[in-house]
Short mmCIF file of N, CA and C in Angstrom, two decimals:
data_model
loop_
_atom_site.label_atom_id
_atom_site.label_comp_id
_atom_site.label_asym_id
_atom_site.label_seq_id
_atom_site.Cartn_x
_atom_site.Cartn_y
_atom_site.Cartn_z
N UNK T 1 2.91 29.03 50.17
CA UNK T 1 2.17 27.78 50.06
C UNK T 1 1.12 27.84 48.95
N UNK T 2 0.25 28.92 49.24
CA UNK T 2 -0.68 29.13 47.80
C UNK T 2 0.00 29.11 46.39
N UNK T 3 1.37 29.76 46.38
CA UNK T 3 2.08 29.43 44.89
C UNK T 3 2.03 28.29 44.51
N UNK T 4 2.60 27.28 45.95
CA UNK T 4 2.90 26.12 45.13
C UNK T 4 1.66 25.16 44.99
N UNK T 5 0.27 25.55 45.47
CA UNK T 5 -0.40 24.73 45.33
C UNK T 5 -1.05 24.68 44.13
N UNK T 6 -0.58 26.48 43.54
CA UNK T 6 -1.14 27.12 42.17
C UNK T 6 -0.85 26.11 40.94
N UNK T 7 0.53 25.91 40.93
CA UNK T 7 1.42 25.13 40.55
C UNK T 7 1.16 23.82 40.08
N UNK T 8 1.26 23.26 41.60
CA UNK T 8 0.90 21.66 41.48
C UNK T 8 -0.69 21.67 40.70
N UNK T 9 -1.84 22.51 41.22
CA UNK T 9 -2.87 22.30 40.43
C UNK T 9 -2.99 22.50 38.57
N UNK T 10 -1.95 23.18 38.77
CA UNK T 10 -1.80 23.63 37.02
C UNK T 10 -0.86 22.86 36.00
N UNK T 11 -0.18 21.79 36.79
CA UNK T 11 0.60 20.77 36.79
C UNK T 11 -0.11 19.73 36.45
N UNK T 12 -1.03 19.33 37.38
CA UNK T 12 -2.39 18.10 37.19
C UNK T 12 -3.24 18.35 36.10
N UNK T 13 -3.76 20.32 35.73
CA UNK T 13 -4.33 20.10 34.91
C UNK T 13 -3.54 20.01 33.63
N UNK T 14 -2.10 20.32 33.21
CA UNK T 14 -1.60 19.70 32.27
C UNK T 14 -1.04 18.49 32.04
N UNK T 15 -1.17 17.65 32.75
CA UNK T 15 -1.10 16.12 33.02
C UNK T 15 -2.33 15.21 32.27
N UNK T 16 -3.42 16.04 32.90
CA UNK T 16 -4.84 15.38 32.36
C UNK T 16 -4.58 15.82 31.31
N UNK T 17 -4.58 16.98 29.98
CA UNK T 17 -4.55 16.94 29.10
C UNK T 17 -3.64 16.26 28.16
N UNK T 18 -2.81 16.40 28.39
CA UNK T 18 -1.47 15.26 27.95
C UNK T 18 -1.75 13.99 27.58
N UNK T 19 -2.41 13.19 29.02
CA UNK T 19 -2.84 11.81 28.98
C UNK T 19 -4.15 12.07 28.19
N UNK T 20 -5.31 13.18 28.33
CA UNK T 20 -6.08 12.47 27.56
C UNK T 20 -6.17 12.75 25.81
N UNK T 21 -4.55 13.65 25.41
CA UNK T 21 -4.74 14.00 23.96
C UNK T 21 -3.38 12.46 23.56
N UNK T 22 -2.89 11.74 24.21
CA UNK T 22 -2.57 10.81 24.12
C UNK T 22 -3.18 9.43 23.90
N UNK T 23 -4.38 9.73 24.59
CA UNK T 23 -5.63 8.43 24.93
C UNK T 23 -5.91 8.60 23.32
N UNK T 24 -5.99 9.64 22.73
CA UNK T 24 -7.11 10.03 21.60
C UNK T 24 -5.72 9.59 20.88
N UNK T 25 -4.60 10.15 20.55
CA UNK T 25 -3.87 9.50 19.53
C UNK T 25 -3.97 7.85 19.15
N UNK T 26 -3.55 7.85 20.75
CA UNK T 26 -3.40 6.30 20.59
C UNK T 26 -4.73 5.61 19.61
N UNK T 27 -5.96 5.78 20.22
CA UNK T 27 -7.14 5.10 19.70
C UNK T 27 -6.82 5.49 17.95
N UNK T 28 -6.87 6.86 17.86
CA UNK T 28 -6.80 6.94 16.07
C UNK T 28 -5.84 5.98 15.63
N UNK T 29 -4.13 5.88 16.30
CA UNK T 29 -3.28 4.91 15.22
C UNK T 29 -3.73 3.81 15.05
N UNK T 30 -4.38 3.09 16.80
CA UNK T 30 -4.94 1.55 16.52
C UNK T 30 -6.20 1.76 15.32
N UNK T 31 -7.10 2.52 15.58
CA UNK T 31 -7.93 2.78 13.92
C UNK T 31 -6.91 2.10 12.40
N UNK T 32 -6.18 3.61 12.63
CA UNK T 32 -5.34 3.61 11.22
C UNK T 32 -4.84 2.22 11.12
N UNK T 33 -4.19 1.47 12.19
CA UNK T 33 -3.74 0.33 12.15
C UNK T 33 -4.44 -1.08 11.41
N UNK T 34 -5.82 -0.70 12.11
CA UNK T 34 -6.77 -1.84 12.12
C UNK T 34 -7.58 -1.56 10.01
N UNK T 35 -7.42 -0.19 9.99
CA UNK T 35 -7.86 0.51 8.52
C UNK T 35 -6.40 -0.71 6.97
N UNK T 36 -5.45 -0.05 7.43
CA UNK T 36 -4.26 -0.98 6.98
C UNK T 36 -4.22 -1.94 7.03
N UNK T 37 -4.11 -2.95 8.05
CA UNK T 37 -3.70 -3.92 7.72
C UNK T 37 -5.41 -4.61 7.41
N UNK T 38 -6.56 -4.49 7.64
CA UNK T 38 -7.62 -5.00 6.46
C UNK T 38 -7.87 -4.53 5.35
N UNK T 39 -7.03 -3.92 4.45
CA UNK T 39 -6.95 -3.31 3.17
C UNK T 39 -6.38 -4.71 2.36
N UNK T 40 -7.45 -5.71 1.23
CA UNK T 40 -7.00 -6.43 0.75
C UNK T 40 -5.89 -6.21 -0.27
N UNK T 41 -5.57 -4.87 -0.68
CA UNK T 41 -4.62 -4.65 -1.76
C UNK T 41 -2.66 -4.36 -0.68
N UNK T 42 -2.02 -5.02 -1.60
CA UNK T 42 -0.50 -4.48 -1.07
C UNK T 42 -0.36 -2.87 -0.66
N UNK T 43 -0.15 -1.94 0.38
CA UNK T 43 0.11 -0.61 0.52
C UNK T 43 1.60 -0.69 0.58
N UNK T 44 2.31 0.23 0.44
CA UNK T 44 3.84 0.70 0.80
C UNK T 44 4.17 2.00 0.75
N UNK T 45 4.78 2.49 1.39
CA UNK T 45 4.49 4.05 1.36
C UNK T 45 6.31 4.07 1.70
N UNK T 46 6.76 5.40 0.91
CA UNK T 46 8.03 5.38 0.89
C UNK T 46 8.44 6.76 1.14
N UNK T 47 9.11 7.04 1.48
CA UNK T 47 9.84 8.77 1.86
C UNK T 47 10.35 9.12 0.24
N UNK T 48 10.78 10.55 0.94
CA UNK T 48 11.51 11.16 -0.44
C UNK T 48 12.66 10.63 -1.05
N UNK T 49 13.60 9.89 0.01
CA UNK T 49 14.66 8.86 -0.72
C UNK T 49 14.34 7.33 -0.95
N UNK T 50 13.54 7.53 -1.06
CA UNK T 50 12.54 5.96 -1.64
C UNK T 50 13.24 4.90 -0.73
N UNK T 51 13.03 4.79 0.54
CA UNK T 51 13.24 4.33 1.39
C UNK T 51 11.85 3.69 1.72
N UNK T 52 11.82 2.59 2.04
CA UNK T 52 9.93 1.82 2.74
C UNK T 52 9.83 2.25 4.28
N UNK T 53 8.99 3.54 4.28
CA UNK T 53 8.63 3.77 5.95
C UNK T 53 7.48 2.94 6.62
N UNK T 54 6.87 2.02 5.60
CA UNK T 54 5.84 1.47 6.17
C UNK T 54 4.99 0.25 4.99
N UNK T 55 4.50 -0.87 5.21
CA UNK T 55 3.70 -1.56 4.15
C UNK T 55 2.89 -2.29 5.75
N UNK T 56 1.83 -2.96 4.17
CA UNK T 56 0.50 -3.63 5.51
C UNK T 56 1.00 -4.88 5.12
N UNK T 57 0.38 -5.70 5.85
CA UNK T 57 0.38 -7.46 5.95
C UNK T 57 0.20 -8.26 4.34
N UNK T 58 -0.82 -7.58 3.76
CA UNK T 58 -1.30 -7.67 2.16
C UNK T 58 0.14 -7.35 1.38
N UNK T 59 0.80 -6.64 1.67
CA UNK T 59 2.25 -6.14 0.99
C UNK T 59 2.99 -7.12 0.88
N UNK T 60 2.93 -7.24 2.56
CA UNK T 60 4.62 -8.22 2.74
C UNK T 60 3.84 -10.22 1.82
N UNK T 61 2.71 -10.15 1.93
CA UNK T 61 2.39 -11.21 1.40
C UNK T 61 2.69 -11.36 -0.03
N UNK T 62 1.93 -10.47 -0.96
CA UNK T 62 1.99 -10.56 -2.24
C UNK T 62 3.58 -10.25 -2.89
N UNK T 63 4.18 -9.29 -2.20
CA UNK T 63 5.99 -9.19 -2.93
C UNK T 63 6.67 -9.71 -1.92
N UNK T 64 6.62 -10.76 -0.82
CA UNK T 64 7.37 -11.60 -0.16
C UNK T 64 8.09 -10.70 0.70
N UNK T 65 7.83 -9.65 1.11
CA UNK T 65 8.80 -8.22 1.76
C UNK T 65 9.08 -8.78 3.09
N UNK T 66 10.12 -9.10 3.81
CA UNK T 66 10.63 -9.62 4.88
C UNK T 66 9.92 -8.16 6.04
N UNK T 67 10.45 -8.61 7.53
CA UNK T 67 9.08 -7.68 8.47
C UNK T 67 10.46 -6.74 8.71
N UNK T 68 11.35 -6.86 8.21
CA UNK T 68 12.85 -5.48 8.70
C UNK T 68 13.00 -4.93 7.50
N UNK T 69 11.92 -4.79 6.41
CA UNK T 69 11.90 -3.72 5.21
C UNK T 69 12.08 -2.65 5.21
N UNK T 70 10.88 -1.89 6.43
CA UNK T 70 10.92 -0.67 6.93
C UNK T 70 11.81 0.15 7.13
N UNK T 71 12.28 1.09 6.70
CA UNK T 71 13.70 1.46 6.58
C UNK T 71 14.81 1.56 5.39
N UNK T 72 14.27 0.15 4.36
CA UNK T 72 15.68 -0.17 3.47
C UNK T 72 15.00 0.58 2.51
N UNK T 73 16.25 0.65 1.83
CA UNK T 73 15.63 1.28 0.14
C UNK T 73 15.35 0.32 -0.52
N UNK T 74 14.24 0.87 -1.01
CA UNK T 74 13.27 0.55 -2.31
C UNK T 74 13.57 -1.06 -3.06
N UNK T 75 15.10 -0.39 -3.43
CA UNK T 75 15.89 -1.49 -4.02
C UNK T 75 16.13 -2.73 -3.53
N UNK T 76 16.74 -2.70 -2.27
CA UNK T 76 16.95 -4.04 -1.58
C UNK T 76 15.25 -4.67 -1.32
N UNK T 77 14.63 -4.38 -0.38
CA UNK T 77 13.41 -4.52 -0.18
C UNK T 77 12.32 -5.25 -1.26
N UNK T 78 12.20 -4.83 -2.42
CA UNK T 78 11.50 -5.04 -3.34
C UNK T 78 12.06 -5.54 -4.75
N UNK T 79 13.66 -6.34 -4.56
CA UNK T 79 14.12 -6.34 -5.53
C UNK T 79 13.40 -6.81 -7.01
N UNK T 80 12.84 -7.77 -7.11
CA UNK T 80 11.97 -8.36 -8.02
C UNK T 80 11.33 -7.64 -9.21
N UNK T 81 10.79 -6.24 -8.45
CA UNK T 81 9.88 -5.37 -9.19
C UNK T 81 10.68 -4.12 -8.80
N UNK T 82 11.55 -3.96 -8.65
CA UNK T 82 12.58 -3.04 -8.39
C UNK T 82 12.55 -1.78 -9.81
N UNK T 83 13.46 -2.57 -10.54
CA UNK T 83 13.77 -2.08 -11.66
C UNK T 83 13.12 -0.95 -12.66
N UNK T 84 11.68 -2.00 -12.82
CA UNK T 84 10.57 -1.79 -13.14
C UNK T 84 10.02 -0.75 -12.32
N UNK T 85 10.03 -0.43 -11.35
CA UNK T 85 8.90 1.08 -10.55
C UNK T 85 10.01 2.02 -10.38
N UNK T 86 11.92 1.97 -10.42
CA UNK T 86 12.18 2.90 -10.26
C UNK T 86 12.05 4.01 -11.18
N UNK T 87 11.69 3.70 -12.30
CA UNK T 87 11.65 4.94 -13.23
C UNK T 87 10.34 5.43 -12.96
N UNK T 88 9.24 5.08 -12.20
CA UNK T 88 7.96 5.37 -12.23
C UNK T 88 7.80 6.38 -11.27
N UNK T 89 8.91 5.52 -9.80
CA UNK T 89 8.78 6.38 -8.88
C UNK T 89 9.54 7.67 -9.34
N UNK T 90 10.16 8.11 -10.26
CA UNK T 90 10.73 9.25 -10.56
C UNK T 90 9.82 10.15 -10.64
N UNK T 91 8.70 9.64 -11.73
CA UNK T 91 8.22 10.22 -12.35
C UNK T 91 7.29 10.64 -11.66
N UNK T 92 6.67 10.23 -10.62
CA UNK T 92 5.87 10.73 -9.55
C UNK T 92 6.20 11.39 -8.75
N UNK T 93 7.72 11.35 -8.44
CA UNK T 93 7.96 12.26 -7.68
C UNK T 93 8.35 13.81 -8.04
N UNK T 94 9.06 13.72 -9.37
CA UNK T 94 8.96 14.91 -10.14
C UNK T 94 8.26 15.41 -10.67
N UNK T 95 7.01 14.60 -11.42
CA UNK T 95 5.64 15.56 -11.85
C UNK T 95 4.75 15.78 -11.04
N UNK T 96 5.10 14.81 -9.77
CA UNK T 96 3.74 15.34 -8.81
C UNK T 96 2.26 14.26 -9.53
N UNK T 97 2.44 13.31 -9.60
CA UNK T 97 1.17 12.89 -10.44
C UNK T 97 0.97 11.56 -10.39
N UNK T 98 -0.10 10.76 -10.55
CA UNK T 98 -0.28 8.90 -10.43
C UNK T 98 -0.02 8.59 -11.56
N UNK T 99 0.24 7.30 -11.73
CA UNK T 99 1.05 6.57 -12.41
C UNK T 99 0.07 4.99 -12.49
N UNK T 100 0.12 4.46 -13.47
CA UNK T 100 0.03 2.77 -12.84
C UNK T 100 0.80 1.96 -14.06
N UNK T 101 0.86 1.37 -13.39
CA UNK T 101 1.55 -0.19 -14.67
C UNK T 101 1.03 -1.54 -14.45
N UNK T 102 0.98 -2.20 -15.04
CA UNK T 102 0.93 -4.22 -14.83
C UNK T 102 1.84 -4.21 -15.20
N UNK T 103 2.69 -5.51 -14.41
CA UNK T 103 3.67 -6.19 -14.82
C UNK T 103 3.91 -7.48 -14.39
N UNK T 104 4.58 -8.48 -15.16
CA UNK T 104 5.15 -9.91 -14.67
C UNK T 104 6.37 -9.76 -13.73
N UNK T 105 6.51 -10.08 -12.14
CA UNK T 105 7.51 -10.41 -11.27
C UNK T 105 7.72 -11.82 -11.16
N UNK T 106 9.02 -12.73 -11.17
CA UNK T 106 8.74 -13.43 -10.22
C UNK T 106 9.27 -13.26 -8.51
N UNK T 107 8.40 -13.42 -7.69
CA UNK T 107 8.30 -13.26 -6.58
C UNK T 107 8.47 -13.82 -5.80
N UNK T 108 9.80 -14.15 -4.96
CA UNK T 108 9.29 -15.43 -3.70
C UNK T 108 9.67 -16.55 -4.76
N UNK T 109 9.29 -17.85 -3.95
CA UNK T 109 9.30 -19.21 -4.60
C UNK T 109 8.00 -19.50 -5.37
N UNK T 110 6.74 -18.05 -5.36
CA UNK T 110 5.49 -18.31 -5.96
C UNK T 110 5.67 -18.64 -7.16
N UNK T 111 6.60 -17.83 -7.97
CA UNK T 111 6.76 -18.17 -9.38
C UNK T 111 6.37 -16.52 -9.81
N UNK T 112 5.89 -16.59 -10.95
CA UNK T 112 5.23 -15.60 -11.85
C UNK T 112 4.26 -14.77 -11.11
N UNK T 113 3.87 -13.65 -11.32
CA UNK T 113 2.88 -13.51 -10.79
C UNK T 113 2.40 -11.71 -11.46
N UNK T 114 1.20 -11.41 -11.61
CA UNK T 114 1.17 -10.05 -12.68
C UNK T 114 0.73 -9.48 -11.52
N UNK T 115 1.19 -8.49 -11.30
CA UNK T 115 0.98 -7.33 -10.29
C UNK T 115 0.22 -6.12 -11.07
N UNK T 116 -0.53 -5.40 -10.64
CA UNK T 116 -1.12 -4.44 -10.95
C UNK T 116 -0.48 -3.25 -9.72
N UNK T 117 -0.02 -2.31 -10.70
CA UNK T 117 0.87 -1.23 -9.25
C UNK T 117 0.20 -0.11 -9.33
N UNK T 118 -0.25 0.67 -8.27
CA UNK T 118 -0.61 2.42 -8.77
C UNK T 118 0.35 3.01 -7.86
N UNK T 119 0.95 4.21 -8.08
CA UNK T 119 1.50 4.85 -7.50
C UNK T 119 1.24 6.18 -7.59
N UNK T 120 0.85 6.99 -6.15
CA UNK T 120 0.30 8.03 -5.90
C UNK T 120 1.51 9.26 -5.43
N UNK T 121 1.40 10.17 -5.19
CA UNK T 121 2.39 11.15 -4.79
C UNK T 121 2.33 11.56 -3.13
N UNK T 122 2.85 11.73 -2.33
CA UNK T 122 2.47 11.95 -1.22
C UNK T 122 2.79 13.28 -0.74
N UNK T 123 1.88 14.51 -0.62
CA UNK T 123 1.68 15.33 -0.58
C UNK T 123 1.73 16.45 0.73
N UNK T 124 2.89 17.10 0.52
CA UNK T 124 2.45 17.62 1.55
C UNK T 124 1.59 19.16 1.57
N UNK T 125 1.38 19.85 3.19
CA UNK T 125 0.64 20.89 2.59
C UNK T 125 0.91 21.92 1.68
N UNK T 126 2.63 22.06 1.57
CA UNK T 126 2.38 23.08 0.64
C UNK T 126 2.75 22.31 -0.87
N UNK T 127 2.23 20.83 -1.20
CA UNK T 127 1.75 20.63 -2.21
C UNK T 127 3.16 20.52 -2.87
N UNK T 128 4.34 19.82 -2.49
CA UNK T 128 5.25 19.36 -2.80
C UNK T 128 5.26 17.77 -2.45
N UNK T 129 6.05 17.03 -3.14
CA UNK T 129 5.87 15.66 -3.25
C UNK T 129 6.85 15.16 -2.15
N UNK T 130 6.30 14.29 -0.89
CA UNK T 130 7.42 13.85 0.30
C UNK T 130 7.33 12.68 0.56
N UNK T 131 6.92 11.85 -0.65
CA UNK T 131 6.89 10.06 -0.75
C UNK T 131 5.78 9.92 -1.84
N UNK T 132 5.92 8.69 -1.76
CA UNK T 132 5.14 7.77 -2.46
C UNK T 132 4.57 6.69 -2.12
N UNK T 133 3.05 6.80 -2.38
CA UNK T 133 2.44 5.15 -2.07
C UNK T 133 2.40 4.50 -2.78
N UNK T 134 2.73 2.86 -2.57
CA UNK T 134 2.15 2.29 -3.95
C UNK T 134 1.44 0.94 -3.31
N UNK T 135 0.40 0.93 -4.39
CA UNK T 135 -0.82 -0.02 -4.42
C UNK T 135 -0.57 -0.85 -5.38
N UNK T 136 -0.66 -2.36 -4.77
CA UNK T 136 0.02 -3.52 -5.53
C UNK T 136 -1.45 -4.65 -5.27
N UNK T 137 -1.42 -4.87 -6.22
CA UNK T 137 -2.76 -6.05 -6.44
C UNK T 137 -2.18 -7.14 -7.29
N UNK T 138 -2.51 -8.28 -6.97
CA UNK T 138 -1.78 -9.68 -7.34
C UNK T 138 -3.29 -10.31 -8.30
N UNK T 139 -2.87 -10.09 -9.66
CA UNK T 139 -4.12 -10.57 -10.44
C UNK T 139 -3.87 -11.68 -11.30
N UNK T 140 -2.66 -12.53 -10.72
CA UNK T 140 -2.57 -13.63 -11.29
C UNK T 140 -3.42 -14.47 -11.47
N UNK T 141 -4.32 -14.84 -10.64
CA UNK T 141 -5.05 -15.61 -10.50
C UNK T 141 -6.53 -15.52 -11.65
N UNK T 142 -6.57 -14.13 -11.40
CA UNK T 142 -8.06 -13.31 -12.88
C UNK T 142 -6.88 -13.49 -13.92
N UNK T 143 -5.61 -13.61 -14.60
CA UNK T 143 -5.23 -13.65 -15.41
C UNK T 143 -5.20 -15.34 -16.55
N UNK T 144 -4.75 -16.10 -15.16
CA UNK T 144 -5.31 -17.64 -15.32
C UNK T 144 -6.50 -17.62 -15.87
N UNK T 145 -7.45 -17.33 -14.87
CA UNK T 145 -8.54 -17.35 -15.33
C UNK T 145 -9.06 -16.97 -16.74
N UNK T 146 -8.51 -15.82 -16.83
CA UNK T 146 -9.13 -15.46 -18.36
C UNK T 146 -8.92 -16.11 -19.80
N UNK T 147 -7.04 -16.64 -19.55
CA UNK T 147 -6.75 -17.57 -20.29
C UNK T 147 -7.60 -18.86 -20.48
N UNK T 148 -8.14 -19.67 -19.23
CA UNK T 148 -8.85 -20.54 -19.32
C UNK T 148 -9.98 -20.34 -19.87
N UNK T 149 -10.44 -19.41 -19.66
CA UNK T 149 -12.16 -18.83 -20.50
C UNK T 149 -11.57 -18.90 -22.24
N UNK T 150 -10.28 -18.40 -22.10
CA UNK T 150 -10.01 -17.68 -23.68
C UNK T 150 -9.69 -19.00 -24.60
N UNK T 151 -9.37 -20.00 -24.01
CA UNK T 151 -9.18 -21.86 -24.32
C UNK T 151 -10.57 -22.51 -24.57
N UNK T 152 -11.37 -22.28 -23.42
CA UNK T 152 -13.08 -22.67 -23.64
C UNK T 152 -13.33 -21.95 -24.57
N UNK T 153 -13.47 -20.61 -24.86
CA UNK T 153 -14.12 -20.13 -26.03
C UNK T 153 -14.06 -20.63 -27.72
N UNK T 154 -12.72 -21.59 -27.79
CA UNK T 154 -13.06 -21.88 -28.47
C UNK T 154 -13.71 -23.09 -28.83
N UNK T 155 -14.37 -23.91 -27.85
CA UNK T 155 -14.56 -24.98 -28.63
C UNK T 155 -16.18 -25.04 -28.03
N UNK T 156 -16.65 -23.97 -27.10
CA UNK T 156 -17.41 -23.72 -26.61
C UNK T 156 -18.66 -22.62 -27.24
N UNK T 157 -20.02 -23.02 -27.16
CA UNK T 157 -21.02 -21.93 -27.66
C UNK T 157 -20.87 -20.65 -26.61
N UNK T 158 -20.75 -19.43 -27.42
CA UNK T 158 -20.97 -18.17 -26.45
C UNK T 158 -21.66 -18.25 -25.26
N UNK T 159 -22.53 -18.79 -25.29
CA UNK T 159 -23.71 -18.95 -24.23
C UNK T 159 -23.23 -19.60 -23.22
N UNK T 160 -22.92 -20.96 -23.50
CA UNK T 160 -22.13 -22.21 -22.50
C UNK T 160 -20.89 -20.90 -21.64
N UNK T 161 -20.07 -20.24 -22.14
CA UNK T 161 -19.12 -19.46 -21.96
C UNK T 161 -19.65 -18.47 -20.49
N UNK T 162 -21.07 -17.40 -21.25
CA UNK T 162 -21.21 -16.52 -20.29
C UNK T 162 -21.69 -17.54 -19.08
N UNK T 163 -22.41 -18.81 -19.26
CA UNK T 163 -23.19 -19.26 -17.85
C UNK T 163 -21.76 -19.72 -17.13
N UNK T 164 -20.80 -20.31 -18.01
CA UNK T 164 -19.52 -20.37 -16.59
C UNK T 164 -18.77 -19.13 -16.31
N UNK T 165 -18.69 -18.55 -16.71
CA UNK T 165 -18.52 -17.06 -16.14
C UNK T 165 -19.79 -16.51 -15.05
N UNK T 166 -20.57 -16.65 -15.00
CA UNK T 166 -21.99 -16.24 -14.13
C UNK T 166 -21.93 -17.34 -12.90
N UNK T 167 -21.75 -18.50 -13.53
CA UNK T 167 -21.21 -19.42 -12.16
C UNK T 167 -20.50 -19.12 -11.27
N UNK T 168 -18.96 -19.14 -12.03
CA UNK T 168 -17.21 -18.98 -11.29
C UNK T 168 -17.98 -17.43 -10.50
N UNK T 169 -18.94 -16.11 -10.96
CA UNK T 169 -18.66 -15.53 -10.11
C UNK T 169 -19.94 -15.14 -8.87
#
């Protein structure tokens, strides 16, 4: 009887630990969760066969990425800007190193749109490359903009120029 009560007590106390190194996961992913998806820039993070294991809400917005991405390659997923990052993602994955580019996509039914991409290496500990993130920022809008400043400037005094610039920001 004492065995098995040895047992059952050593049973409960690996139960409690279980549940409470579970309690603690859980809380960190909802963190990580809540960290992601308020990140105003596009994230996407991809495995070693450039497959999408994951993007935030900001992602699927700015490159139109449907919510069953997760999983596809690179290619299908992101066709638009496809072309354009696969040689990049090479290059990150074989030198081990960041990267960035701008470029014109059109995207979606938005139309045009200049993306700003960085792409990082994803590292593991012994410092071999086992994905890639990439950081996508939609600067169409500062690109408009600048054109429109670059139209005022000319018919406009420097001065008139910086106070609507000091306004708009």
């Amino acid at each position: 009887f004492a065995n098995q009560a040895a047992i059952a007590i050593e049973n409960a106390r690996l139960f409690a630990r279980v549940r409470d190194a579970l309690a603690e996961i859980t809380e960190i992913k909802s963190l990580m969760d809540d960290v992601f998806a308020s990140i105003p820039s596009g994230v996407i993070v991809t495995d070693d066969e450039q497959q999408i294991t994951t993007f935030n809400v900001a992602a699927a917005e700015i490159l139109s990425i449907p919510a069953e991405a997760a999983g596809q390659a690179i290619e299908i997923s992101l066709a638009p800007i496809a072309e354009g990052l696969r040689r990049l993602l090479e290059v990150v994955r074989v030198e081990n190193r960041r990267t960035t580019v701008e470029l014109t996509a059109t995207v979606g039914s938005a139309g045009p749109r200049n993306l700003d991409i960085k792409l990082s290496p994803l590292r593991s500990p012994s410092k071999t490359t086992e994905g890639v993130a990439i950081v996508v920022d939609d600067l169409t809008e500062l690109r408009q903009r600048e054109a429109q400043l670059s139209v005022v400037r000319r018919y406009l005094p420097p001065a008139m120029v910086d106070n609507i610039q000091s306004i708009a920001q």
